[in-house]
JSON list of C-alpha atoms in Angstrom, two decimals:
[
{"chain": "I", "resi": 97, "resn": "UNK", "atom": "CA", "xyz": [-45.71, -7.04, -5.11]},
{"chain": "I", "resi": 98, "resn": "UNK", "atom": "CA", "xyz": [-45.53, -5.11, -8.18]},
{"chain": "I", "resi": 99, "resn": "UNK", "atom": "CA", "xyz": [-42.36, -3.98, -9.75]},
{"chain": "I", "resi": 100, "resn": "UNK", "atom": "CA", "xyz": [-41.71, -0.51, -11.23]},
{"chain": "I", "resi": 101, "resn": "UNK", "atom": "CA", "xyz": [-41.93, -0.79, -15.26]},
{"chain": "I", "resi": 102, "resn": "UNK", "atom": "CA", "xyz": [-38.70, -0.51, -17.06]},
{"chain": "I", "resi": 103, "resn": "UNK", "atom": "CA", "xyz": [-38.02, 2.32, -19.30]},
{"chain": "I", "resi": 104, "resn": "UNK", "atom": "CA", "xyz": [-35.14, 3.55, -21.63]},
{"chain": "I", "resi": 105, "resn": "UNK", "atom": "CA", "xyz": [-32.59, 6.16, -20.17]},
{"chain": "I", "resi": 106, "resn": "UNK", "atom": "CA", "xyz": [-32.58, 9.35, -22.04]},
{"chain": "I", "resi": 107, "resn": "UNK", "atom": "CA", "xyz": [-29.26, 8.47, -23.79]},
{"chain": "I", "resi": 108, "resn": "UNK", "atom": "CA", "xyz": [-30.91, 5.32, -25.45]},
{"chain": "I", "resi": 109, "resn": "UNK", "atom": "CA", "xyz": [-34.20, 7.31, -26.74]},
{"chain": "I", "resi": 110, "resn": "UNK", "atom": "CA", "xyz": [-34.86, 8.27, -30.07]},
{"chain": "I", "resi": 111, "resn": "UNK", "atom": "CA", "xyz": [-33.96, 11.81, -30.69]},
{"chain": "I", "resi": 112, "resn": "UNK", "atom": "CA", "xyz": [-36.64, 13.79, -32.74]},
{"chain": "I", "resi": 113, "resn": "UNK", "atom": "CA", "xyz": [-37.10, 17.31, -34.45]},
{"chain": "I", "resi": 114, "resn": "UNK", "atom": "CA", "xyz": [-40.11, 19.08, -35.29]},
{"chain": "I", "resi": 115, "resn": "UNK", "atom": "CA", "xyz": [-40.67, 20.51, -38.64]},
{"chain": "I", "resi": 116, "resn": "UNK", "atom": "CA", "xyz": [-43.14, 23.47, -38.98]},
{"chain": "I", "resi": 117, "resn": "UNK", "atom": "CA", "xyz": [-44.89, 23.59, -42.37]},
{"chain": "I", "resi": 118, "resn": "UNK", "atom": "CA", "xyz": [-47.35, 25.62, -44.25]},
{"chain": "I", "resi": 119, "resn": "UNK", "atom": "CA", "xyz": [-49.75, 24.24, -47.00]},
{"chain": "I", "resi": 120, "resn": "UNK", "atom": "CA", "xyz": [-50.21, 26.66, -49.87]},
{"chain": "I", "resi": 121, "resn": "UNK", "atom": "CA", "xyz": [-53.09, 25.88, -51.91]},
{"chain": "I", "resi": 122, "resn": "UNK", "atom": "CA", "xyz": [-56.17, 26.38, -54.24]},
{"chain": "I", "resi": 123, "resn": "UNK", "atom": "CA", "xyz": [-58.47, 25.71, -51.20]},
{"chain": "I", "resi": 124, "resn": "UNK", "atom": "CA", "xyz": [-58.01, 25.24, -47.37]},
{"chain": "I", "resi": 125, "resn": "UNK", "atom": "CA", "xyz": [-57.35, 21.75, -46.62]},
{"chain": "I", "resi": 126, "resn": "UNK", "atom": "CA", "xyz": [-58.66, 19.60, -43.71]},
{"chain": "I", "resi": 127, "resn": "UNK", "atom": "CA", "xyz": [-56.44, 18.05, -41.03]},
{"chain": "I", "resi": 128, "resn": "UNK", "atom": "CA", "xyz": [-56.95, 14.38, -42.36]},
{"chain": "I", "resi": 129, "resn": "UNK", "atom": "CA", "xyz": [-56.16, 15.60, -45.89]},
{"chain": "I", "resi": 130, "resn": "UNK", "atom": "CA", "xyz": [-52.73, 16.77, -44.80]},
{"chain": "I", "resi": 131, "resn": "UNK", "atom": "CA", "xyz": [-52.08, 13.89, -42.54]},
{"chain": "I", "resi": 132, "resn": "UNK", "atom": "CA", "xyz": [-52.55, 11.63, -45.33]},
{"chain": "I", "resi": 133, "resn": "UNK", "atom": "CA", "xyz": [-50.64, 13.66, -48.01]},
{"chain": "I", "resi": 134, "resn": "UNK", "atom": "CA", "xyz": [-47.60, 13.44, -45.40]},
{"chain": "I", "resi": 135, "resn": "UNK", "atom": "CA", "xyz": [-47.78, 9.89, -45.29]},
{"chain": "I", "resi": 136, "resn": "UNK", "atom": "CA", "xyz": [-48.03, 9.25, -48.91]},
{"chain": "I", "resi": 137, "resn": "UNK", "atom": "CA", "xyz": [-45.23, 11.67, -49.80]},
{"chain": "I", "resi": 138, "resn": "UNK", "atom": "CA", "xyz": [-42.93, 9.81, -47.15]},
{"chain": "I", "resi": 139, "resn": "UNK", "atom": "CA", "xyz": [-43.74, 6.51, -48.56]},
{"chain": "I", "resi": 140, "resn": "UNK", "atom": "CA", "xyz": [-43.62, 7.57, -52.21]},
{"chain": "I", "resi": 141, "resn": "UNK", "atom": "CA", "xyz": [-40.26, 9.38, -51.93]},
{"chain": "I", "resi": 142, "resn": "UNK", "atom": "CA", "xyz": [-38.53, 7.22, -49.17]},
{"chain": "I", "resi": 143, "resn": "UNK", "atom": "CA", "xyz": [-40.09, 4.21, -49.58]},
{"chain": "I", "resi": 144, "resn": "UNK", "atom": "CA", "xyz": [-41.31, 1.63, -46.91]},
{"chain": "I", "resi": 145, "resn": "UNK", "atom": "CA", "xyz": [-38.04, 0.99, -45.18]},
{"chain": "I", "resi": 146, "resn": "UNK", "atom": "CA", "xyz": [-37.19, 4.68, -45.62]},
{"chain": "I", "resi": 147, "resn": "UNK", "atom": "CA", "xyz": [-40.34, 5.73, -43.67]},
{"chain": "I", "resi": 148, "resn": "UNK", "atom": "CA", "xyz": [-39.86, 3.40, -41.02]},
{"chain": "I", "resi": 149, "resn": "UNK", "atom": "CA", "xyz": [-36.40, 4.84, -40.18]},
{"chain": "I", "resi": 150, "resn": "UNK", "atom": "CA", "xyz": [-37.62, 8.56, -40.69]},
{"chain": "I", "resi": 151, "resn": "UNK", "atom": "CA", "xyz": [-40.73, 7.75, -38.25]},
{"chain": "I", "resi": 152, "resn": "UNK", "atom": "CA", "xyz": [-42.72, 10.68, -39.54]},
{"chain": "I", "resi": 153, "resn": "UNK", "atom": "CA", "xyz": [-45.33, 11.71, -36.92]},
{"chain": "I", "resi": 154, "resn": "UNK", "atom": "CA", "xyz": [-48.12, 14.34, -37.66]},
{"chain": "I", "resi": 155, "resn": "UNK", "atom": "CA", "xyz": [-48.54, 16.38, -34.51]},
{"chain": "I", "resi": 156, "resn": "UNK", "atom": "CA", "xyz": [-50.79, 19.07, -35.21]},
{"chain": "I", "resi": 157, "resn": "UNK", "atom": "CA", "xyz": [-52.64, 21.21, -37.95]},
{"chain": "I", "resi": 158, "resn": "UNK", "atom": "CA", "xyz": [-54.33, 24.66, -37.72]},
{"chain": "I", "resi": 159, "resn": "UNK", "atom": "CA", "xyz": [-56.95, 24.97, -40.59]},
{"chain": "I", "resi": 160, "resn": "UNK", "atom": "CA", "xyz": [-57.37, 28.50, -40.07]},
{"chain": "I", "resi": 161, "resn": "UNK", "atom": "CA", "xyz": [-53.61, 29.40, -40.85]},
{"chain": "I", "resi": 162, "resn": "UNK", "atom": "CA", "xyz": [-53.16, 26.22, -42.69]},
{"chain": "I", "resi": 163, "resn": "UNK", "atom": "CA", "xyz": [-49.96, 25.55, -40.46]},
{"chain": "I", "resi": 164, "resn": "UNK", "atom": "CA", "xyz": [-48.69, 22.51, -38.81]},
{"chain": "I", "resi": 165, "resn": "UNK", "atom": "CA", "xyz": [-46.12, 20.48, -37.08]},
{"chain": "I", "resi": 166, "resn": "UNK", "atom": "CA", "xyz": [-44.82, 16.74, -38.02]},
{"chain": "I", "resi": 167, "resn": "UNK", "atom": "CA", "xyz": [-42.22, 15.06, -35.92]},
{"chain": "I", "resi": 168, "resn": "UNK", "atom": "CA", "xyz": [-39.10, 13.09, -37.39]},
{"chain": "I", "resi": 169, "resn": "UNK", "atom": "CA", "xyz": [-36.13, 11.31, -36.23]},
{"chain": "I", "resi": 170, "resn": "UNK", "atom": "CA", "xyz": [-33.39, 13.79, -36.24]},
{"chain": "I", "resi": 171, "resn": "UNK", "atom": "CA", "xyz": [-31.14, 11.83, -38.82]},
{"chain": "I", "resi": 172, "resn": "UNK", "atom": "CA", "xyz": [-33.75, 12.00, -41.51]},
{"chain": "I", "resi": 173, "resn": "UNK", "atom": "CA", "xyz": [-34.98, 15.61, -41.29]},
{"chain": "I", "resi": 174, "resn": "UNK", "atom": "CA", "xyz": [-33.75, 16.54, -44.57]},
{"chain": "I", "resi": 175, "resn": "UNK", "atom": "CA", "xyz": [-35.07, 13.51, -46.49]},
{"chain": "I", "resi": 176, "resn": "UNK", "atom": "CA", "xyz": [-38.54, 14.34, -44.93]},
{"chain": "I", "resi": 177, "resn": "UNK", "atom": "CA", "xyz": [-38.10, 17.77, -46.15]},
{"chain": "I", "resi": 178, "resn": "UNK", "atom": "CA", "xyz": [-37.53, 16.68, -49.58]},
{"chain": "I", "resi": 179, "resn": "UNK", "atom": "CA", "xyz": [-40.46, 14.34, -49.54]},
{"chain": "I", "resi": 180, "resn": "UNK", "atom": "CA", "xyz": [-42.82, 17.30, -48.71]},
{"chain": "I", "resi": 181, "resn": "UNK", "atom": "CA", "xyz": [-41.45, 19.49, -51.50]},
{"chain": "I", "resi": 182, "resn": "UNK", "atom": "CA", "xyz": [-42.16, 17.01, -53.91]},
{"chain": "I", "resi": 183, "resn": "UNK", "atom": "CA", "xyz": [-46.18, 17.33, -52.81]},
{"chain": "I", "resi": 184, "resn": "UNK", "atom": "CA", "xyz": [-47.94, 19.14, -55.74]},
{"chain": "I", "resi": 185, "resn": "UNK", "atom": "CA", "xyz": [-51.70, 17.75, -55.62]},
{"chain": "I", "resi": 186, "resn": "UNK", "atom": "CA", "xyz": [-53.57, 16.97, -52.31]},
{"chain": "I", "resi": 187, "resn": "UNK", "atom": "CA", "xyz": [-56.99, 15.24, -53.02]},
{"chain": "I", "resi": 188, "resn": "UNK", "atom": "CA", "xyz": [-56.92, 16.67, -56.72]},
{"chain": "I", "resi": 189, "resn": "UNK", "atom": "CA", "xyz": [-56.03, 20.35, -55.74]},
{"chain": "I", "resi": 190, "resn": "UNK", "atom": "CA", "xyz": [-52.82, 21.69, -56.43]},
{"chain": "I", "resi": 191, "resn": "UNK", "atom": "CA", "xyz": [-50.80, 22.67, -53.40]},
{"chain": "I", "resi": 192, "resn": "UNK", "atom": "CA", "xyz": [-47.48, 22.58, -52.15]},
{"chain": "I", "resi": 193, "resn": "UNK", "atom": "CA", "xyz": [-45.69, 22.38, -48.60]},
{"chain": "I", "resi": 194, "resn": "UNK", "atom": "CA", "xyz": [-43.51, 25.35, -47.35]},
{"chain": "I", "resi": 195, "resn": "UNK", "atom": "CA", "xyz": [-41.00, 24.35, -44.71]},
{"chain": "I", "resi": 196, "resn": "UNK", "atom": "CA", "xyz": [-41.12, 27.24, -42.11]},
{"chain": "I", "resi": 197, "resn": "UNK", "atom": "CA", "xyz": [-38.26, 25.73, -39.72]},
{"chain": "I", "resi": 198, "resn": "UNK", "atom": "CA", "xyz": [-37.03, 22.72, -37.86]},
{"chain": "I", "resi": 199, "resn": "UNK", "atom": "CA", "xyz": [-36.37, 22.70, -34.00]},
{"chain": "I", "resi": 200, "resn": "UNK", "atom": "CA", "xyz": [-35.90, 20.28, -31.12]},
{"chain": "I", "resi": 201, "resn": "UNK", "atom": "CA", "xyz": [-38.92, 21.16, -29.13]},
{"chain": "I", "resi": 202, "resn": "UNK", "atom": "CA", "xyz": [-42.37, 22.08, -29.96]},
{"chain": "I", "resi": 203, "resn": "UNK", "atom": "CA", "xyz": [-42.33, 25.06, -27.24]},
{"chain": "I", "resi": 204, "resn": "UNK", "atom": "CA", "xyz": [-39.35, 26.75, -29.21]},
{"chain": "I", "resi": 205, "resn": "UNK", "atom": "CA", "xyz": [-40.73, 25.70, -32.81]},
{"chain": "I", "resi": 206, "resn": "UNK", "atom": "CA", "xyz": [-44.18, 27.69, -31.89]},
{"chain": "I", "resi": 207, "resn": "UNK", "atom": "CA", "xyz": [-42.14, 30.67, -30.44]},
{"chain": "I", "resi": 208, "resn": "UNK", "atom": "CA", "xyz": [-39.60, 30.98, -33.42]},
{"chain": "I", "resi": 209, "resn": "UNK", "atom": "CA", "xyz": [-41.75, 29.89, -36.65]},
{"chain": "I", "resi": 210, "resn": "UNK", "atom": "CA", "xyz": [-45.50, 29.64, -35.63]},
{"chain": "I", "resi": 211, "resn": "UNK", "atom": "CA", "xyz": [-45.95, 32.67, -33.57]},
{"chain": "I", "resi": 212, "resn": "UNK", "atom": "CA", "xyz": [-46.74, 34.85, -36.30]},
{"chain": "I", "resi": 213, "resn": "UNK", "atom": "CA", "xyz": [-49.63, 32.58, -37.50]},
{"chain": "I", "resi": 214, "resn": "UNK", "atom": "CA", "xyz": [-51.39, 32.86, -33.99]},
{"chain": "I", "resi": 215, "resn": "UNK", "atom": "CA", "xyz": [-49.80, 29.60, -32.47]},
{"chain": "I", "resi": 216, "resn": "UNK", "atom": "CA", "xyz": [-49.21, 29.70, -28.96]}
]
């Protein structure tokens, strides 16, 4: 007889926050370039241990509006925002990350910060 898998109760799970961002650059960027830039910024600014604690996770990027969502541990939101502001080049092209806002759910993030960019 198979037993039910064990899972963590909600009180013990990691709490996440979602950051909406916009990339402003010389040219439009692809999803993979942005994903790599976020990871590189996290590693160079926070280091390996800091990145492991912050747990940045790329969620989605809209290439048309150059906006996207990244997930981070709730205790390290400001650290990741700081890391993103230090990005000045992506694949040799000048670019900056503009943080649009932070929310606890993707639904509210889209409604509050990304609706004007065509997100649903």
